[in-house]
């Protein structure tokens, strides 16, 4: 391991770091009388790599000294999960999208509504030690007592068994906090009858990495309020409680017990506050979360994309929820829950989030009942699917289903039809799929046969809706297309019949010269109708072309290739005709050729060129 990683050598003279009560009562066995420089302390309290996707790659030291260190650590019975610290990082990689991790923490607050929660605050504050940004989540729910906060910090434990609560896997707090930052500290106040407790827990990836832990240690502090006095609670020895306090002060944004207790002042009678610090950065060394561009929002720095749109449509596109939810937390939170809260608010950076019901963003709505085949022994399930055109149709080609589970958005604008197809364009839908289980990151569903059948059914719903309603937004309806095809077939039949009649007509001799009869005006008019119908049929897929569509270039390229192939075929046929005409004219007398040229000049603008070819035939 490089020396810069942990600021210590790998030989037998390593500085041994203990968690607990090592000799001298400190967290570190270094001489406490020799203080570290402030800058060195700050560097030591952050990871050498602040990029989330690379933070899990590091060497785990081994050898007799480290085995002795592990044995020493075993003598201190801290609250911990018997898992290597690397698991904290690998577990958090289930969140590919940072806002998915934010949603998990919002879910925890929403689940507290039944315990009296009326709000959840999401904001940015500053680290008291180094002035770096800290992400804050705070609610006024029931709070966690000492046992509850230990369950929260444990892996895979969940006491949520209600049909209405969103959380169910007991893993959301760990994955979400570690996905957003390297460290998190939790403050919770609970009232259980006459017992009022204050609890503090530190989940610090930086601490575990820097002190070379091979188990996950979670330092915790508990207090009880008795007659207005805050009394420390210790389930074990006082020395262990003191060591936990020193560890938290060493590795948290706070420098004393008094600063820690000040965090409970704005919590109220009950509630929970989560502070996430040492936030992750992108490849450019900038924070993933952008707090500067919008004082009332939190943005994802690398998610905003403005390419593929014309200037005239860019402003409309940037304002639409299907685009802004990718990088704006305010936009994403506005549609995160299907039903609007009556007495609960999400307050983002001091301003409440206005909830949006996606059904209100549709026009020409229709409700369809779908009964999925869950399993043989299960009760019958009925799902109401609301479908319609987006209000912006046909200007913007947005489409897809918004699928919720237990009121929580799982899949926004899920595309069940091919993206490049005109069928299904601008069709959006909303429904709640409580009959399926979401994936652990709550951004998708498990790919079960039930999910595959649902996808096929939704595709059919979209195509049927489009077939009967596309004319409402300016597309050619199914009935119009059918009538055009019938007219085209009828016109082709009439033209073929007239052509056969024309071929059977005898030649007329005038002044000893053989002359072909001219086609009637009716035949020319009929053929003209066929030409128009064919043009309309070929152009029906590109009647309305959205210049904001990211696949527009591919569509134009494909259509250009088809037009080029048709032009090439027409050109080859024309060359054959040009070769055949001179050879035919050579067999005619000069007087016949002269009259034919005059006849062709007169008919150039009244009949298509093919009718002239029919005369020559």
XYZ file of C-alpha atoms in Angstrom:
617
model
C 0.000 0.000 0.000
C 1.460 3.438 -0.795
C 2.618 5.418 2.202
C 0.333 8.282 1.260
C -2.680 6.048 1.782
C -2.623 5.783 5.542
C 0.408 7.920 6.415
C 2.237 5.014 7.999
C 4.851 2.470 6.922
C 4.093 -1.190 6.287
C 7.024 -2.619 8.231
C 7.129 -3.802 11.845
C 7.384 -0.225 13.091
C 3.784 0.574 12.073
C 1.747 2.783 14.312
C -0.989 0.583 15.783
C -4.454 2.132 15.739
C -6.933 0.833 18.310
C -10.671 1.314 18.603
C -11.674 1.159 22.218
C -9.620 2.097 25.231
C -5.963 1.643 24.365
C -3.259 2.619 26.862
C -3.521 6.314 27.530
C -7.268 6.339 26.827
C -6.879 7.780 23.317
C -8.125 6.567 19.992
C -4.645 6.570 18.486
C -1.566 5.166 20.187
C 0.556 8.075 19.030
C 1.801 10.397 21.738
C -1.114 12.793 22.376
C 1.339 15.432 23.563
C 2.629 15.787 20.003
C -0.264 17.300 18.045
C -0.562 16.796 14.317
C -0.594 19.816 12.030
C -4.156 20.927 11.230
C -3.771 20.340 7.483
C -2.342 16.868 8.068
C -5.274 16.025 10.340
C -7.780 17.153 7.701
C -6.060 15.111 5.000
C -6.001 12.109 7.303
C -9.744 12.392 7.966
C -10.581 12.132 4.264
C -9.923 9.336 1.813
C -7.107 9.578 -0.705
C -9.676 8.799 -3.435
C -12.962 10.732 -3.325
C -14.418 9.150 -6.489
C -17.164 6.729 -5.456
C -16.586 4.170 -8.202
C -12.884 3.833 -7.350
C -13.065 4.177 -3.566
C -13.541 0.437 -3.024
C -10.219 -0.523 -4.582
C -7.502 -0.751 -1.965
C -5.139 -3.339 -0.489
C -5.973 -5.024 2.804
C -2.747 -5.358 4.868
C -1.785 -8.695 6.409
C 0.969 -10.069 8.589
C 1.662 -10.846 12.254
C 1.287 -7.244 13.378
C -2.104 -6.847 11.769
C -3.280 -10.180 13.166
C -2.258 -8.963 16.643
C -4.155 -5.754 15.980
C -7.280 -7.683 15.078
C -6.967 -9.740 18.257
C -6.704 -6.525 20.277
C -9.748 -5.120 18.581
C -11.721 -8.252 19.417
C -11.281 -7.464 23.110
C -13.489 -4.375 22.732
C -17.121 -5.279 22.328
C -18.434 -2.442 20.138
C -21.701 -2.533 18.210
C -20.710 -3.835 14.823
C -21.723 -6.044 11.943
C -19.228 -8.799 11.306
C -18.511 -7.648 7.771
C -15.380 -6.253 6.158
C -15.484 -2.473 5.494
C -15.141 -3.101 1.769
C -18.692 -4.406 1.873
C -19.975 -0.943 2.758
C -18.718 0.305 -0.578
C -19.660 -2.704 -2.701
C -23.122 -2.725 -1.098
C -23.614 0.934 -2.048
C -22.823 0.273 -5.727
C -26.390 -1.028 -6.100
C -27.260 2.656 -6.559
C -26.070 3.528 -10.048
C -27.835 6.885 -9.768
C -27.167 9.245 -6.848
C -30.791 10.429 -6.723
C -31.837 6.820 -6.166
C -29.873 6.964 -2.914
C -31.543 10.264 -1.969
C -34.946 8.680 -2.584
C -34.148 5.909 -0.092
C -33.598 8.470 2.658
C -36.794 10.297 1.692
C -38.633 6.965 1.912
C -37.461 6.524 5.503
C -39.015 9.879 6.387
C -42.255 9.135 4.494
C -42.562 5.830 6.357
C -42.624 7.882 9.568
C -45.873 9.611 8.609
C -47.781 7.032 10.654
C -45.637 8.106 13.635
C -46.608 11.740 13.220
C -44.002 13.014 10.742
C -45.062 16.193 8.948
C -41.914 17.100 7.015
C -38.495 16.032 5.810
C -35.817 18.653 5.205
C -33.072 18.204 2.629
C -30.403 20.867 2.695
C -26.718 21.710 2.573
C -24.800 22.848 5.646
C -21.086 23.321 6.274
C -18.673 21.064 8.104
C -17.572 22.874 11.264
C -14.030 21.511 10.957
C -13.100 22.181 7.333
C -16.093 24.147 5.936
C -16.788 21.425 3.346
C -20.427 20.811 2.303
C -22.548 18.396 4.324
C -25.828 16.906 3.064
C -28.608 17.119 5.658
C -31.772 15.001 6.005
C -34.049 15.778 8.937
C -37.593 14.677 9.824
C -39.931 14.990 12.796
C -40.984 11.348 12.886
C -41.020 9.078 15.898
C -37.235 8.912 16.140
C -35.112 5.911 17.135
C -34.380 4.722 20.637
C -31.037 2.999 21.421
C -32.303 -0.332 20.142
C -33.827 1.239 17.029
C -30.656 3.050 15.977
C -28.685 -0.191 16.304
C -31.183 -1.900 14.025
C -30.784 0.984 11.577
C -27.012 0.534 11.551
C -27.226 -3.259 11.209
C -27.148 -4.869 7.789
C -30.280 -6.546 6.502
C -32.473 -5.886 9.546
C -35.883 -4.350 8.981
C -38.837 -4.018 11.331
C -41.070 -2.629 8.545
C -43.736 -5.190 7.723
C -46.653 -2.929 6.846
C -48.290 -3.124 3.438
C -48.003 0.658 3.173
C -44.373 1.240 4.199
C -41.879 1.559 1.376
C -38.793 0.147 3.111
C -38.593 -3.600 3.454
C -35.043 -4.896 2.936
C -33.263 -3.281 5.912
C -30.460 -2.105 3.654
C -31.526 1.307 2.378
C -29.863 3.513 4.982
C -26.445 1.885 4.538
C -26.474 1.819 0.742
C -27.848 5.343 0.355
C -25.575 7.133 2.816
C -22.441 5.374 1.572
C -23.428 6.119 -2.040
C -23.663 9.857 -1.370
C -20.626 10.290 0.855
C -17.889 8.402 2.649
C -19.251 9.146 6.138
C -22.571 9.652 7.911
C -23.547 10.565 11.449
C -27.070 10.087 12.816
C -28.814 11.981 15.623
C -32.174 10.679 16.837
C -34.485 11.641 19.689
C -37.268 9.292 20.782
C -39.999 9.405 23.385
C -41.251 6.020 24.528
C -43.744 6.699 27.263
C -41.975 8.673 29.949
C -38.508 7.686 28.682
C -36.813 10.250 26.446
C -33.549 9.133 24.817
C -30.945 10.744 22.584
C -28.836 8.492 20.360
C -25.839 9.156 18.114
C -24.315 6.711 15.622
C -21.328 7.093 13.308
C -21.039 5.078 10.078
C -17.663 6.158 8.714
C -15.976 4.511 5.758
C -13.084 6.943 6.172
C -12.566 5.911 9.795
C -12.615 2.207 8.915
C -10.206 2.695 6.030
C -7.760 5.009 7.755
C -7.527 2.863 10.878
C -7.151 -0.372 8.867
C -10.206 -2.072 10.335
C -11.213 -5.445 8.975
C -14.614 -5.379 10.684
C -17.311 -2.748 10.521
C -17.238 -0.859 13.834
C -20.074 1.583 14.487
C -19.366 3.854 17.475
C -22.584 4.866 19.261
C -23.568 7.125 22.128
C -26.818 7.075 24.106
C -28.219 9.635 26.535
C -31.360 9.791 28.643
C -33.149 12.949 29.778
C -34.062 12.676 33.444
C -35.550 15.722 35.207
C -34.221 17.947 32.453
C -30.698 16.580 32.799
C -28.884 14.723 29.985
C -27.419 11.569 31.493
C -25.074 9.279 29.499
C -26.355 5.705 29.036
C -23.827 2.903 28.801
C -24.764 -0.696 28.141
C -21.200 -1.785 28.883
C -18.332 -0.072 30.695
C -17.769 3.645 31.025
C -14.378 3.269 29.333
C -16.024 1.938 26.198
C -18.531 4.800 26.204
C -15.663 7.276 26.505
C -13.778 5.602 23.658
C -16.854 5.824 21.448
C -17.146 9.523 22.261
C -13.493 10.129 21.348
C -13.852 8.194 18.105
C -16.927 10.175 17.078
C -15.248 13.485 17.948
C -12.126 12.437 16.020
C -13.943 11.412 12.829
C -17.096 13.548 12.750
C -17.598 17.241 11.887
C -17.890 18.027 15.624
C -15.125 18.720 18.123
C -16.768 18.144 21.500
C -19.636 16.466 23.302
C -21.324 19.863 23.647
C -21.287 20.383 19.872
C -22.807 16.931 19.414
C -25.629 17.651 21.853
C -26.356 20.985 20.165
C -27.565 19.016 17.123
C -30.638 17.901 19.096
C -31.871 21.422 19.755
C -33.731 21.819 16.435
C -35.011 18.228 16.343
C -37.861 18.927 18.719
C -39.612 16.354 20.909
C -38.850 13.524 18.489
C -37.210 13.075 15.120
C -34.048 12.091 13.279
C -31.214 14.011 11.635
C -28.739 12.435 9.192
C -25.568 14.280 8.145
C -23.578 12.911 5.208
C -20.106 14.384 4.737
C -16.958 13.790 2.701
C -19.298 13.756 -0.301
C -18.143 11.918 -3.398
C -16.575 13.679 -6.365
C -16.558 13.044 -10.111
C -13.556 12.411 -12.363
C -12.874 16.146 -12.603
C -12.500 16.519 -8.843
C -15.857 18.305 -8.482
C -18.653 17.241 -6.151
C -21.234 14.942 -7.747
C -23.949 17.025 -6.128
C -24.047 20.631 -7.275
C -25.230 23.062 -4.593
C -24.165 26.270 -6.326
C -26.054 26.586 -9.632
C -29.501 26.690 -8.022
C -29.951 27.884 -4.441
C -33.348 26.152 -4.219
C -32.313 22.835 -5.703
C -29.633 20.129 -5.644
C -28.396 19.165 -9.099
C -26.455 16.214 -10.439
C -23.437 17.731 -12.090
C -22.836 15.056 -14.756
C -26.451 14.289 -15.693
C -27.566 17.484 -17.451
C -27.523 17.014 -21.232
C -28.619 19.574 -23.773
C -27.503 18.079 -27.067
C -29.725 16.847 -29.892
C -32.256 19.677 -29.708
C -32.816 22.698 -31.866
C -32.791 26.178 -30.367
C -36.524 26.540 -30.786
C -37.276 23.361 -28.821
C -34.453 23.429 -26.297
C -36.311 25.659 -23.843
C -39.402 23.435 -23.946
C -37.348 20.275 -23.534
C -35.412 21.647 -20.576
C -38.647 22.459 -18.761
C -40.254 19.051 -19.177
C -40.281 16.730 -16.199
C -39.045 13.716 -18.207
C -35.811 15.611 -18.842
C -35.311 17.605 -15.636
C -35.826 14.653 -13.285
C -32.503 13.234 -14.479
C -30.483 16.011 -12.896
C -32.814 18.088 -10.673
C -33.710 16.737 -7.238
C -36.681 19.106 -7.012
C -38.104 17.753 -10.278
C -37.488 14.129 -9.289
C -38.991 14.598 -5.808
C -42.095 16.226 -7.319
C -43.142 12.952 -8.993
C -41.509 10.524 -6.549
C -44.828 9.709 -4.843
C -48.020 8.905 -6.714
C -50.579 10.274 -4.267
C -50.208 13.766 -2.905
C -49.582 14.111 0.815
C -52.260 15.814 2.874
C -50.141 16.753 5.906
C -46.531 16.070 4.904
C -43.997 18.143 3.004
C -40.617 17.603 1.382
C -38.701 20.815 2.057
C -35.733 21.132 -0.290
C -33.272 23.869 0.626
C -35.892 25.835 2.502
C -38.667 25.624 -0.104
C -41.410 22.961 -0.176
C -41.488 20.655 -3.189
C -44.712 20.958 -5.165
C -45.962 17.458 -5.946
C -46.981 16.683 -9.513
C -49.560 14.083 -10.515
C -48.472 12.822 -13.919
C -52.078 12.075 -14.843
C -52.621 15.837 -14.845
C -49.921 16.148 -17.509
C -51.962 14.185 -20.076
C -54.661 14.955 -22.614
C -57.213 12.583 -24.158
C -56.879 10.317 -21.113
C -58.251 6.812 -20.911
C -58.324 4.303 -18.030
C -57.739 0.620 -18.733
C -58.109 -2.216 -16.214
C -55.417 -4.881 -16.315
C -55.626 -8.146 -14.365
C -52.190 -9.751 -14.111
C -51.841 -13.488 -13.583
C -49.801 -13.444 -10.392
C -49.954 -17.090 -9.314
C -52.491 -19.844 -8.840
C -53.112 -19.397 -5.122
C -52.945 -15.593 -5.054
C -55.969 -13.351 -4.878
C -57.199 -11.689 -8.035
C -55.327 -8.466 -8.721
C -56.730 -5.560 -10.684
C -54.581 -2.653 -11.872
C -55.946 0.613 -13.269
C -53.673 1.968 -16.008
C -54.137 5.633 -16.933
C -52.933 6.380 -20.448
C -53.014 9.435 -22.686
C -50.995 11.831 -24.806
C -48.540 14.202 -23.184
C -49.779 17.776 -23.077
C -46.841 18.810 -25.278
C -47.766 16.344 -28.053
C -46.891 16.341 -30.858
C -44.178 18.984 -30.331
C -42.122 16.730 -28.060
C -41.817 13.023 -28.651
C -41.739 11.978 -24.987
C -43.377 8.669 -24.144
C -43.301 5.855 -21.592
C -45.005 4.487 -18.490
C -44.398 5.742 -14.956
C -44.588 2.690 -12.719
C -45.087 3.054 -8.968
C -44.897 0.530 -6.140
C -46.580 1.305 -2.824
C -46.940 4.932 -3.868
C -43.199 5.231 -4.725
C -41.934 5.829 -8.271
C -39.792 2.905 -9.450
C -39.500 3.349 -13.229
C -40.039 6.834 -14.710
C -41.015 7.012 -18.398
C -40.396 3.308 -19.033
C -40.350 2.746 -22.804
C -42.239 -0.398 -23.779
C -42.278 0.327 -27.539
C -39.354 0.815 -29.884
C -37.889 4.284 -29.500
C -37.441 4.957 -33.214
C -41.006 4.014 -34.158
C -43.715 6.592 -34.794
C -46.315 4.284 -33.239
C -46.747 5.069 -29.565
C -45.173 8.468 -29.905
C -46.187 10.981 -27.203
C -48.162 8.298 -25.294
C -47.502 8.290 -21.540
C -49.089 6.274 -18.758
C -49.234 5.928 -14.969
C -50.091 2.965 -12.749
C -49.201 1.309 -9.449
C -47.756 -2.215 -9.616
C -47.988 -3.544 -6.068
C -48.215 -7.104 -7.364
C -44.473 -7.137 -8.195
C -41.385 -6.687 -6.047
C -38.909 -3.914 -6.895
C -35.172 -4.438 -7.108
C -33.061 -3.510 -4.087
C -32.211 -0.056 -5.430
C -35.933 0.607 -6.103
C -35.134 1.833 -9.615
C -36.343 -1.271 -11.441
C -38.303 -4.501 -10.997
C -36.983 -8.035 -10.880
C -37.013 -9.572 -14.374
C -39.529 -12.275 -13.597
C -42.033 -13.901 -16.015
C -44.671 -11.670 -14.411
C -42.687 -8.583 -15.373
C -42.187 -9.845 -18.948
C -45.929 -10.454 -19.333
C -46.618 -6.967 -17.994
C -44.246 -5.429 -20.530
C -45.953 -7.274 -23.404
C -49.403 -6.198 -22.175
C -48.383 -2.554 -21.844
C -46.930 -2.597 -25.352
C -50.262 -3.832 -26.689
C -52.144 -1.164 -24.706
C -49.945 1.559 -26.194
C -50.345 0.325 -29.766
C -54.117 -0.008 -29.427
C -54.430 3.463 -27.940
C -52.231 4.929 -30.678
C -54.154 3.132 -33.406
C -57.470 4.680 -32.430
C -56.349 8.097 -31.142
C -53.255 9.221 -33.056
C -55.387 11.460 -35.291
C -56.122 13.617 -32.237
C -52.557 14.971 -32.274
C -52.214 15.288 -36.049
C -51.126 11.827 -37.132
C -52.904 9.836 -39.798
C -55.518 7.618 -38.174
C -55.874 3.919 -38.820
C -59.229 4.322 -40.588
C -57.797 6.975 -42.948
C -54.912 4.711 -43.832
C -57.310 1.854 -44.580
C -59.406 4.037 -46.869
C -56.284 5.211 -48.674
C -55.153 1.649 -49.256
C -58.568 0.722 -50.639
C -58.535 3.763 -52.939
C -55.020 2.925 -54.072
C -55.973 -0.670 -54.904
C -59.099 0.505 -56.726
C -57.148 3.068 -58.761
C -54.497 0.531 -59.687
C -57.170 -1.896 -60.878
C -58.864 0.816 -62.945
C -55.599 1.851 -64.528
C -54.620 -1.726 -65.393
C -58.035 -2.247 -67.008
C -57.717 0.954 -69.075
C -54.192 0.044 -70.141
C -55.331 -3.372 -71.390
C -58.190 -1.720 -73.312
C -55.747 0.734 -74.828
C -53.430 -2.041 -76.020
C -56.332 -3.777 -77.803
C -57.353 -0.631 -79.739
C -56.421 -0.853 -83.511
C -54.063 1.545 -85.197
C -55.508 4.305 -87.383
C -54.087 4.985 -90.846
C -53.991 8.657 -91.834
C -52.514 9.601 -95.209
C -50.758 6.265 -95.416
C -49.023 6.728 -92.045
C -49.656 4.375 -89.138
C -50.479 6.371 -85.933
C -51.026 5.211 -82.376
C -54.233 6.321 -80.631
C -53.625 8.752 -77.725
C -54.726 7.663 -74.248
C -57.917 9.233 -73.019
C -57.906 12.056 -70.485
C -59.688 9.765 -68.007
C -56.760 7.364 -67.973
C -54.378 10.244 -67.313
C -56.547 11.504 -64.451
C -56.819 8.035 -62.942
C -53.088 7.568 -63.026
C -52.587 10.961 -61.426
C -54.785 9.879 -58.478
C -52.707 6.744 -58.025
C -49.563 8.842 -57.887
C -51.004 11.043 -55.130
C -52.163 8.093 -53.049
C -48.789 6.422 -53.306
C -47.075 9.614 -52.213
C -49.340 9.931 -49.190
C -48.785 6.274 -48.192
C -45.035 6.531 -48.398
C -44.942 9.696 -46.326
C -47.271 8.670 -43.497
C -44.422 7.644 -41.159
C -42.757 11.034 -41.481
C -45.787 13.283 -41.459
C -44.717 14.904 -38.188
C -41.049 14.926 -37.452
C -39.868 16.037 -34.016
C -36.671 18.028 -34.330
C -36.051 17.437 -30.616
C -35.911 13.653 -31.110
C -32.349 12.425 -30.330
C -32.769 9.707 -33.016
C -33.744 12.218 -35.697
C -30.390 11.921 -37.521
C -30.689 8.128 -37.681
C -34.273 8.391 -38.950
C -33.309 10.857 -41.683
C -30.365 8.681 -42.683
C -32.596 5.602 -42.964
C -35.179 7.470 -45.042
C -32.426 8.896 -47.248
C -31.126 5.402 -47.927
C -34.619 4.225 -48.905
C -35.133 7.219 -51.188
C -31.742 6.621 -52.764
C -32.587 2.971 -53.484
C -35.892 3.967 -55.071
C -34.175 6.626 -57.159
C -31.568 4.143 -58.298
C -34.249 1.635 -59.329
C -36.151 4.342 -61.237
C -32.940 5.485 -62.908
C -32.097 1.967 -64.108
C -35.593 1.525 -65.560
C -35.334 4.899 -67.289
C -32.008 3.928 -68.857
C -33.531 0.757 -70.257
C -36.396 2.802 -71.652
C -33.999 5.315 -73.233
C -32.076 2.492 -74.884
C -35.269 0.871 -76.197
C -36.823 4.052 -77.627
C -34.091 4.856 -80.224
C -34.006 1.269 -81.451
C -37.782 1.404 -81.882
C -37.702 4.783 -83.635
C -35.160 3.526 -86.151
C -37.809 1.150 -87.509
C -40.219 4.014 -88.144
C -40.448 6.274 -91.133
C -39.277 9.920 -90.765
C -42.842 11.200 -90.952
C -43.938 8.903 -88.094
C -41.025 9.984 -85.884
C -41.838 13.660 -86.490
C -45.487 13.239 -85.529
C -44.534 11.257 -82.415
C -42.201 14.002 -81.231
C -44.969 16.588 -81.645
C -47.395 14.391 -79.716
C -44.917 13.921 -76.864
C -44.307 17.666 -76.585
C -48.038 18.274 -76.170
C -48.432 15.585 -73.501
C -45.349 16.391 -71.397
C -47.294 18.500 -68.896
C -50.614 16.690 -68.991
C -49.623 13.030 -68.559
C -46.884 11.227 -66.660
C -43.891 9.916 -68.598
C -45.119 6.358 -68.109
C -48.135 7.082 -70.317
C -45.757 8.006 -73.140
C -43.974 4.730 -72.616
C -47.329 3.002 -72.920
C -47.852 4.736 -76.298
C -44.478 3.528 -77.466
C -45.362 0.028 -76.410
